[in-house]
XYZ file of C-alpha atoms in Angstrom:
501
model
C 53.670 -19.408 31.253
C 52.698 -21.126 28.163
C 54.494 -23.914 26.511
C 55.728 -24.496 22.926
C 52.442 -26.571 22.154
C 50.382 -23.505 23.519
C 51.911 -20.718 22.429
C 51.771 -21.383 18.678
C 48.300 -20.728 18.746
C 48.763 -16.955 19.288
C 48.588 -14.756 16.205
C 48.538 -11.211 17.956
C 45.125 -10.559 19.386
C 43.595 -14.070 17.659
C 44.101 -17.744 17.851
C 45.544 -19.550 14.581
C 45.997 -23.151 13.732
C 46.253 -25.681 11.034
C 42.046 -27.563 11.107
C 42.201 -29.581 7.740
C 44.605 -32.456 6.473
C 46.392 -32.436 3.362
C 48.840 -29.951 3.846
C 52.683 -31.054 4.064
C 54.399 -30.002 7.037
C 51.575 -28.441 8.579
C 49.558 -31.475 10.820
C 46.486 -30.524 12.422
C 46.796 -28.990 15.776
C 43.357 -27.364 16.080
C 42.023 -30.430 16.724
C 38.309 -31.302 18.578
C 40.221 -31.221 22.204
C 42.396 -28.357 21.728
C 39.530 -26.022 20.794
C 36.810 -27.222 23.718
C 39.974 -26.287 25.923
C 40.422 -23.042 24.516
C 36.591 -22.433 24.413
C 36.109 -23.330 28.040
C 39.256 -21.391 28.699
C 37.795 -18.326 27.294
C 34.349 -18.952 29.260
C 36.280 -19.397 32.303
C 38.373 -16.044 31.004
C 35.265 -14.130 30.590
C 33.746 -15.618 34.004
C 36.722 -13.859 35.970
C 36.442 -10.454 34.032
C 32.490 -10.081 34.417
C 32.439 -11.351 38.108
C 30.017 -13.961 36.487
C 28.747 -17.328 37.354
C 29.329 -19.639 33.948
C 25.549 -20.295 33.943
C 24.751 -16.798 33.817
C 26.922 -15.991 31.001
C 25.785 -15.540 27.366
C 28.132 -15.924 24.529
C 27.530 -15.951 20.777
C 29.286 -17.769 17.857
C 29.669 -17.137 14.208
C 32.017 -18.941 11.417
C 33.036 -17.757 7.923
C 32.953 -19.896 5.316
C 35.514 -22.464 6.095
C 35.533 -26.157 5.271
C 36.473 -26.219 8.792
C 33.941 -24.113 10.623
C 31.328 -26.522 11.275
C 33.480 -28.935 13.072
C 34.963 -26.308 14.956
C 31.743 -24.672 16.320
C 30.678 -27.489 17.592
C 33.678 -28.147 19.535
C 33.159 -24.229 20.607
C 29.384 -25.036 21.497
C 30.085 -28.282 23.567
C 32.376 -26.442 26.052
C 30.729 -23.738 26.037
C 27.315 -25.784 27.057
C 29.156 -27.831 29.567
C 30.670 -24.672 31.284
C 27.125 -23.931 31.790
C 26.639 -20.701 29.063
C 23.734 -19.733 26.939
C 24.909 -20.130 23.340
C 23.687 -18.146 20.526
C 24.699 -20.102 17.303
C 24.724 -17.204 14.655
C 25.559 -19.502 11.903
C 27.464 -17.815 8.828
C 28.072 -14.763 10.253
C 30.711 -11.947 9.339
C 32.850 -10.920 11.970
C 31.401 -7.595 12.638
C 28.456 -8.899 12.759
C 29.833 -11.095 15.737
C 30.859 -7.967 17.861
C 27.799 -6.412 17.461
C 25.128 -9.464 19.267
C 27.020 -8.173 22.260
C 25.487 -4.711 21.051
C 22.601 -5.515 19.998
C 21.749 -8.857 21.708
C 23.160 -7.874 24.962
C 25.970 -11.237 24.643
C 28.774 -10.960 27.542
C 31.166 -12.334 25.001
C 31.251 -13.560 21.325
C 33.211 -15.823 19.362
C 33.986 -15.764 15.197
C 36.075 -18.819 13.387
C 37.934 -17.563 10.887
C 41.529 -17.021 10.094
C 40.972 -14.148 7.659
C 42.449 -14.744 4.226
C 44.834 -17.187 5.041
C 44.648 -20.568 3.382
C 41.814 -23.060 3.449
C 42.901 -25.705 5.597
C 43.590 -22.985 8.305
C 41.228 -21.097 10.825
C 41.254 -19.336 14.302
C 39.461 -18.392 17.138
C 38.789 -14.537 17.238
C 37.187 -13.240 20.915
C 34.875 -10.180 21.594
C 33.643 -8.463 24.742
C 31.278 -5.296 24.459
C 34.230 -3.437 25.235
C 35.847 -4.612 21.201
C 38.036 -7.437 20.716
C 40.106 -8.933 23.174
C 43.955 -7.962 23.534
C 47.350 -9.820 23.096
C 47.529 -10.085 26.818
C 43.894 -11.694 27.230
C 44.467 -13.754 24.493
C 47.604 -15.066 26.448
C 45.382 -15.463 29.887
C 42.900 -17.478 28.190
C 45.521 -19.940 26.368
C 46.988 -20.305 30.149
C 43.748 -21.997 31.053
C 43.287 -24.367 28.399
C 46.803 -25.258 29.101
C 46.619 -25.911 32.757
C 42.365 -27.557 32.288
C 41.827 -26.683 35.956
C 37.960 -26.404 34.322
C 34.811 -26.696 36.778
C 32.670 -29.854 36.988
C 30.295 -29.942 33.545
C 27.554 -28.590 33.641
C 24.287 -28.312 31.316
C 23.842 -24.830 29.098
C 21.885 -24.545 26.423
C 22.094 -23.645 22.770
C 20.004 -22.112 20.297
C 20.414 -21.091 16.775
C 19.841 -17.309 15.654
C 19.656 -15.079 12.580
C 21.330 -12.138 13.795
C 22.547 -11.157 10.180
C 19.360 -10.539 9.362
C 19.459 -7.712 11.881
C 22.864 -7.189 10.765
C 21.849 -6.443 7.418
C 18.580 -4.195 8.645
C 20.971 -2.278 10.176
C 23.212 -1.421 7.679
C 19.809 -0.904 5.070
C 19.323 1.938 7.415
C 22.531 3.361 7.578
C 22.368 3.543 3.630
C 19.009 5.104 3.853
C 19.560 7.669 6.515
C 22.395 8.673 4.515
C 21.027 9.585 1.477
C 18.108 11.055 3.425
C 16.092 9.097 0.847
C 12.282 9.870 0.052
C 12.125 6.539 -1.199
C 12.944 5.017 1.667
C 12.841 1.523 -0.015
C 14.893 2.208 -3.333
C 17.398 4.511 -2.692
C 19.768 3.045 -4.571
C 17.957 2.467 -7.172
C 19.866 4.164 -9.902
C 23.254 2.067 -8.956
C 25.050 -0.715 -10.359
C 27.217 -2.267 -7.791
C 29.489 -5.168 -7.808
C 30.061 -7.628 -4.693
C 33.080 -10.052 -5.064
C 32.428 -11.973 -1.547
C 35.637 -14.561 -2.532
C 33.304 -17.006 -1.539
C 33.978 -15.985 1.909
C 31.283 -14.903 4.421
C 30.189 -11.510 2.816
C 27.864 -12.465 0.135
C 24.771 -11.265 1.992
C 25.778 -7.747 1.328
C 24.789 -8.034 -2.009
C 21.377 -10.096 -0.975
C 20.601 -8.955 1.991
C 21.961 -4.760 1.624
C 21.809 -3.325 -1.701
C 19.551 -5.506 -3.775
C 16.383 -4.693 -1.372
C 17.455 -1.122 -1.291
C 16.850 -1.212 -5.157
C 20.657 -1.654 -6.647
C 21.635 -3.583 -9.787
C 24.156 -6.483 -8.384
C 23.675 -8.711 -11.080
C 27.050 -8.187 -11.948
C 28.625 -9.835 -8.604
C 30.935 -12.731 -8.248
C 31.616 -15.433 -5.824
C 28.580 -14.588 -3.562
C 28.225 -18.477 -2.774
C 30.355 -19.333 0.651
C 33.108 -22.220 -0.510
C 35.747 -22.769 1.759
C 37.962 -24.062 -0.424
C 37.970 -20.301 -1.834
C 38.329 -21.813 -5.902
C 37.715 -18.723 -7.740
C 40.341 -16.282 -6.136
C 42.020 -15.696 -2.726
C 39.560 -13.479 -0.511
C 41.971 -10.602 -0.044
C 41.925 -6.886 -0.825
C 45.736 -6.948 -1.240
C 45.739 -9.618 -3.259
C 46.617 -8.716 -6.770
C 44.857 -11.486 -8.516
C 41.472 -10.613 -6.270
C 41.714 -6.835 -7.255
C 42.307 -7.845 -10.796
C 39.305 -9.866 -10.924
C 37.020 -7.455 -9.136
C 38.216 -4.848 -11.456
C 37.210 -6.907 -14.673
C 33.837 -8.136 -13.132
C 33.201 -3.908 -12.579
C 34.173 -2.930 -16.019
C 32.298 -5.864 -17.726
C 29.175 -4.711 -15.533
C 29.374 -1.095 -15.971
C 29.327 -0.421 -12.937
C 29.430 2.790 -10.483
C 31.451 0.570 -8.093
C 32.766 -2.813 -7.388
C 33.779 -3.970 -3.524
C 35.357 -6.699 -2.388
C 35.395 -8.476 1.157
C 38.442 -10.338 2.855
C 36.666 -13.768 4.134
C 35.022 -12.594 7.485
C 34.136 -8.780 6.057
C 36.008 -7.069 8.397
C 38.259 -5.774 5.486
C 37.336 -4.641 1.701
C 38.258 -2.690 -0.835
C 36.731 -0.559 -4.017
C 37.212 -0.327 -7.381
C 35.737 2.773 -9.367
C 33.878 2.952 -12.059
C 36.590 3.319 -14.547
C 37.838 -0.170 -12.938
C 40.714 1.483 -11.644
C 41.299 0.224 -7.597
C 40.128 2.399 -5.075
C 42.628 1.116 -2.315
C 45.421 1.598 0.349
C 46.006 5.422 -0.467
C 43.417 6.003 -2.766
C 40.876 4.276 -0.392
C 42.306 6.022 2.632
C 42.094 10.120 0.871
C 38.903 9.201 -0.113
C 37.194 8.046 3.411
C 39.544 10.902 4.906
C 38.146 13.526 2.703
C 34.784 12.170 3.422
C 34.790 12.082 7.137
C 37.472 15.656 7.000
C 34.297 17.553 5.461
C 32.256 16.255 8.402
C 34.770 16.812 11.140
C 37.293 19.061 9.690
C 40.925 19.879 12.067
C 40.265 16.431 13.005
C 43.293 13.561 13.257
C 43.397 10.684 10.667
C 45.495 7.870 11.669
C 46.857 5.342 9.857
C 49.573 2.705 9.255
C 53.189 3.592 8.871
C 53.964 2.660 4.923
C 51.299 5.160 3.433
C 52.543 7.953 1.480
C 53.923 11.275 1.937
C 51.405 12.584 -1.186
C 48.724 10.918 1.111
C 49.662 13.237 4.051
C 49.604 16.404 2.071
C 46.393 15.159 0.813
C 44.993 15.275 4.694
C 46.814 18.488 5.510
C 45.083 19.661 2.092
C 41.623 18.794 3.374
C 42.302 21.044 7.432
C 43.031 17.589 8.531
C 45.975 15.968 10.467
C 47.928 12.522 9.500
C 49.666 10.364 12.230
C 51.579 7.440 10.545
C 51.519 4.807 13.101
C 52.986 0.810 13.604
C 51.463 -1.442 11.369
C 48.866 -3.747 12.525
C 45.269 -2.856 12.279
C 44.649 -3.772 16.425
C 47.841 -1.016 16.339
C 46.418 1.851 14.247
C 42.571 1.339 16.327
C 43.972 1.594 19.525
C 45.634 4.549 18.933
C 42.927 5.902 17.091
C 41.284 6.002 20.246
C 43.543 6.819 22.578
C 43.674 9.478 20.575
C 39.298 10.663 21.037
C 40.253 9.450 25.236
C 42.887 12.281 25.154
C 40.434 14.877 23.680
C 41.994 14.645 19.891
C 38.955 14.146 17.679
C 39.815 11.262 15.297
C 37.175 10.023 13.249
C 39.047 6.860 12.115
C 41.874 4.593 11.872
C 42.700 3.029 8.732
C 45.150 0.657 7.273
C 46.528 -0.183 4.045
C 45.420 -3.753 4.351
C 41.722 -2.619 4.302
C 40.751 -2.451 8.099
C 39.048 0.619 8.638
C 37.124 1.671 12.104
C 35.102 4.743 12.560
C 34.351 6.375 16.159
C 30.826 6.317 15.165
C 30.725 2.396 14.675
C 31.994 1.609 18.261
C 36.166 1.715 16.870
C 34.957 -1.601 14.815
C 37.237 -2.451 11.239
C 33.982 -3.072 9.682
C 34.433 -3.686 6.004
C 30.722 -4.232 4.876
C 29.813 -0.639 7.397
C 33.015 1.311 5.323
C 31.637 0.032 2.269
C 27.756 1.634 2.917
C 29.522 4.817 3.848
C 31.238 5.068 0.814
C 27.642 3.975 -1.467
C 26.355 6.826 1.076
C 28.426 9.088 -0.824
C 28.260 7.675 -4.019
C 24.371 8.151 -3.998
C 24.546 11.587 -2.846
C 27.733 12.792 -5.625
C 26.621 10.531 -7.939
C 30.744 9.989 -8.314
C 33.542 9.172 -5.600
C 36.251 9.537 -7.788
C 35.875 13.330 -7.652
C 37.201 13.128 -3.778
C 40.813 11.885 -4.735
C 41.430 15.152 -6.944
C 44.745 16.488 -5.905
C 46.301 13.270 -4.590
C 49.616 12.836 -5.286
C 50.297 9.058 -5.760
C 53.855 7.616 -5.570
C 55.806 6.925 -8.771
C 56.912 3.711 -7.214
C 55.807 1.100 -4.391
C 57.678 -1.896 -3.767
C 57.454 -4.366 -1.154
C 59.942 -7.162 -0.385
C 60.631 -9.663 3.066
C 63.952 -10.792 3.563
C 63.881 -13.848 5.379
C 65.917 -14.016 8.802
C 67.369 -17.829 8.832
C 69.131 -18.270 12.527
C 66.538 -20.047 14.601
C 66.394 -17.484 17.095
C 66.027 -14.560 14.660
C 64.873 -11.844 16.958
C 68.310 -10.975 17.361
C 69.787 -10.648 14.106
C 66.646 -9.072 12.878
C 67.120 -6.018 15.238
C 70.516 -5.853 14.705
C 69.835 -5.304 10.664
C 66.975 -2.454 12.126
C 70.589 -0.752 14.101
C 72.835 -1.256 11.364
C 70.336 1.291 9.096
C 69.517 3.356 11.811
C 73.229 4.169 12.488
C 74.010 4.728 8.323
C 70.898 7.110 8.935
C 72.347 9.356 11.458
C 75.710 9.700 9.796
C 74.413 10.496 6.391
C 73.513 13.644 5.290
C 71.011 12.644 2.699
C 69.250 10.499 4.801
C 66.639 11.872 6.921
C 65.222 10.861 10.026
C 61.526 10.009 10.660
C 59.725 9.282 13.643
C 59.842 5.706 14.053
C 56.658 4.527 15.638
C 58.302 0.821 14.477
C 61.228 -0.086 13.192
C 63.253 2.224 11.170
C 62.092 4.407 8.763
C 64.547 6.115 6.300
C 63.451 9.305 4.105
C 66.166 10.033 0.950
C 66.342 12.934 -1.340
C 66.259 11.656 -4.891
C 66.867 13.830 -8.084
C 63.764 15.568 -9.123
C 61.658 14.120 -5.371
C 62.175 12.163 -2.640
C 61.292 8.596 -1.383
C 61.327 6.784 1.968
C 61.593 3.446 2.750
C 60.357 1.259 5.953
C 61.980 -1.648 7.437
C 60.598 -3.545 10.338
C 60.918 -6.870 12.170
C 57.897 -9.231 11.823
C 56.461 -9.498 15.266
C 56.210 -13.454 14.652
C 57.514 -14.840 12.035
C 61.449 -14.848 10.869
C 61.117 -12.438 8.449
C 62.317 -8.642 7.845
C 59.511 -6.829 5.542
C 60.662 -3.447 4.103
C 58.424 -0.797 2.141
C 59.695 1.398 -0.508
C 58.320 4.358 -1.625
C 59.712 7.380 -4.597
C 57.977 10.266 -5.681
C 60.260 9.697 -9.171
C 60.780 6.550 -11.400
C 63.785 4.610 -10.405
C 63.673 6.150 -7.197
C 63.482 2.517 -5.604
C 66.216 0.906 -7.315
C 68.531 3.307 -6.374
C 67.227 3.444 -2.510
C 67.654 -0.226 -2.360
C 71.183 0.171 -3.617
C 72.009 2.694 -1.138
C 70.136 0.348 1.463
C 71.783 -3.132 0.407
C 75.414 -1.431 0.583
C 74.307 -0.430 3.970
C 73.457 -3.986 5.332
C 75.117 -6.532 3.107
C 77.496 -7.270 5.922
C 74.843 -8.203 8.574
C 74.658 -12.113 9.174
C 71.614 -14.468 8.995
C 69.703 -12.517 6.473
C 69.073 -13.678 2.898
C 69.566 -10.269 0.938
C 68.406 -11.975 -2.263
C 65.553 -10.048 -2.999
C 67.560 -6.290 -1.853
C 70.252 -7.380 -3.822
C 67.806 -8.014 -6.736
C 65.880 -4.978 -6.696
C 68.811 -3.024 -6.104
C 70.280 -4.472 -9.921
């Protein structure tokens, strides 16, 4: 079992930690030792699952942009060598890109450093096997190891450095090209302006190395240059300021389309060419009405807080809609579980911007979703045209009220009984199938709303999603909501009550 010092390192299916000084209350724990441990652990991990010697194991590693990453691959690098491994050091490298050497370079296992879009002085360990990324369970089994460093006698790998994005790249070039079943195979996109916002993450070779050689104007683009100190704007889809700045840079370009990549690329987002977003539900009717053309009857899945106008959109298009948990591992894995049972589902999408497509191995790929979309775009000559017909909430709101006992679980799911109860003795509250948490649908004068609340499955904190079809719709669900729960103990209601004024 793992101990306090261990377990914090577990972020779901990754490993998280604090790497760089500077930071009040948050000390370095992903220091030089810790991560050969959990490196060798995951060799020794990947030994037992192959049926492997060490020595005859070959294992890539790639690192976003992060002040952080070169110290911490070459912790990764010296375990890896002294557990005997060939190491492929991919350099900058997006994480994608990292799954597919065990495609495409025939890797047993693969390792990316990032930690996404969190903070600067922060990064992670994220594991792949040609199977797709390693679950919470593994992730648990390999953390086990470091702890106990019951390791083998050292012995002598080797290491070599390799430009698989290159390849990377090639392959998405073709993609773009086979798509648009172009006669000029080398300039296809030559009649496109297109915006990159990399965040100064690990994406900027999307612009470079994708759409520039295939003939596209990015001289538009932003924050191409990797900088882990991230200065310009937080690499994030969902973050507002990010979005805001991509939309600018799109409109100030005219371009047909701006995208922008989380860190390590496995996420993006759009914005159109009127510089309005192309995200969450816009981004997920427009990939669904993309991929319900090709495949039509078929199952969409997604995460539980998109919208009801989102699901007639699907059901519009001869397609299905499963809300599912939150979580992008969540939404994937049932996405195919789904194609196992004999349900064809072309894709699971979330709101945060992880998207995976059957035909890309299940893999939230944000630089493949973006070609497919500049697929279409080529083709139409407009994306925006897709989206007709979708009926986009009046009102979103998220807020997370924080749980304060130090053993929170507890209270947390008692708040989640204490609105499921006020749902099944109320008349005007309508059930939903709750896939996580609870999830409350409410007639409103002139529509209807829903909202979502869920426990956080690690920190103290209780998110909840609202959702009306009508303007005030939200204020007067919280209302009904914070009457509902304002006796329950070791919650701060402040921001319920507040919305709820």
């Amino acid at each position: 079992m793992l101990n306090a010092q261990w377990k914090r390192f577990k972020s779901g299916t990754d490993i998280r930690g604090c790497a760089l000084d500077g930071v009040e209350g948050e000390p370095v724990n992903l220091t030089d030792e810790a991560v050969e441990r959990m490196a060798a652990g995951f060799l020794l991990w990947l030994s037992g699952r192959t049926g492997k010697a060490g020595d005859t194991l070959t294992v890539s590693v790639g690192r976003d942009s992060r002040l952080s990453g070169p110290r911490i691959r070459d912790a990764v690098v010296r375990a890896l060598t002294a557990g005997g491994a060939r190491v492929l050091d991919c350099g900058m490298a997006s994480t994608p890109a990292m799954f597919m050497t065990t495609v495409d370079l025939g890797c047993d296992g693969a390792i990316q450093l990032t930690a996404s879009h969190h903070p600067y002085h922060r990064n992670g360990l994220k594991f792949f096997l040609p199977s797709g990324g390693l679950e919470g369970a593994d992730i648990t089994a390999l953390l086990e190891i470091a702890q106990a460093e019951d390791f083998p006698p050292p012995a002598s790998g080797a290491v070599r450095e390799t430009a698989y994005m290159a390849q990377y790249a090639a392959r998405l070039r073709r993609l773009i090209c086979e798509g648009v079943k172009a006669e000029d195979y080398d300039h296809p996109l030559a009649d496109f302006r297109i915006v990159v916002d990399a965040g100064n993450g690990a994406g900027g070779f999307y612009a470079r190395d994708v759409l520039e050689p295939l003939g596209a104007d990015v001289s538009g683009s932003q924050f191409l240059e990797p900088d882990g100190r991230f200065p310009n704007h937080i690499p994030n889809p969902e973050n507002p300021e990010a979005m805001a700045s991509v939309c600018a840079a799109t409109l100030k370009a005219g371009a047909d389309l701006g995208v922008i990549f989380d860190t390590d690329v496995d996420r993006a987002g759009c914005v159109g060419a009127d510089g309005r977003e192309i995200n969450r539900n816009r981004l997920i009717a427009m990939l669904s009405a993309i991929y319900l053309e090709k495949e039509p009857g078929s199952t969409i899945v997604t995460d539980s807080v998109t919208s009801a106008g989102l699901t007639r959109f699907i059901e519009a298009h001869g397609g299905k809609h499963l809300r599912y948990r939150r979580g992008y591992k969540n939404v994937i894995d049932k996405a195919i579980e789904l194609n196992r049972e004999g349900i064809a589902c072309p894709m699971g999408i979330e709101t945060s911007g992880h998207c995976a497509f059957a035909e890309n191995y299940f893999l939230d790929d944000g630089a493949y979703m973006a070609s497919r979309l500049i697929v279409e775009l080529a083709k139409r000559g407009d994306l925006t045209s897709l989206i007709e017909g979708l009926e986009e909430p009046a009102e979103e709101k998220e807020i997370r009220l924080k749980l304060t006992a130090d053993n929170f679980r507890p209270d947390g799911e008692a708040v989640i009984a204490c609105i499921k109860a006020a749902r099944d003795s109320r008349e005007d509250w309508m059930a939903n199938t709750d896939y996580e948490g609870v999830k409350v649908t409410i007639r409103l004068t002139g529509g209807e709303g829903f909202f979502l609340a869920r426990l956080s499955l690690h920190d103290p904190v209780l998110p909840i999603n609202f959702e009306s079809d009508v303007p005030g719709g939200v204020t007067t669900m919280a209302k009904q909501l914070y009457d509902v729960v304002k006796g329950c103990k070791n919650v701060d209601l402040t921001p319920l009550a507040e919305l709820a004024r």
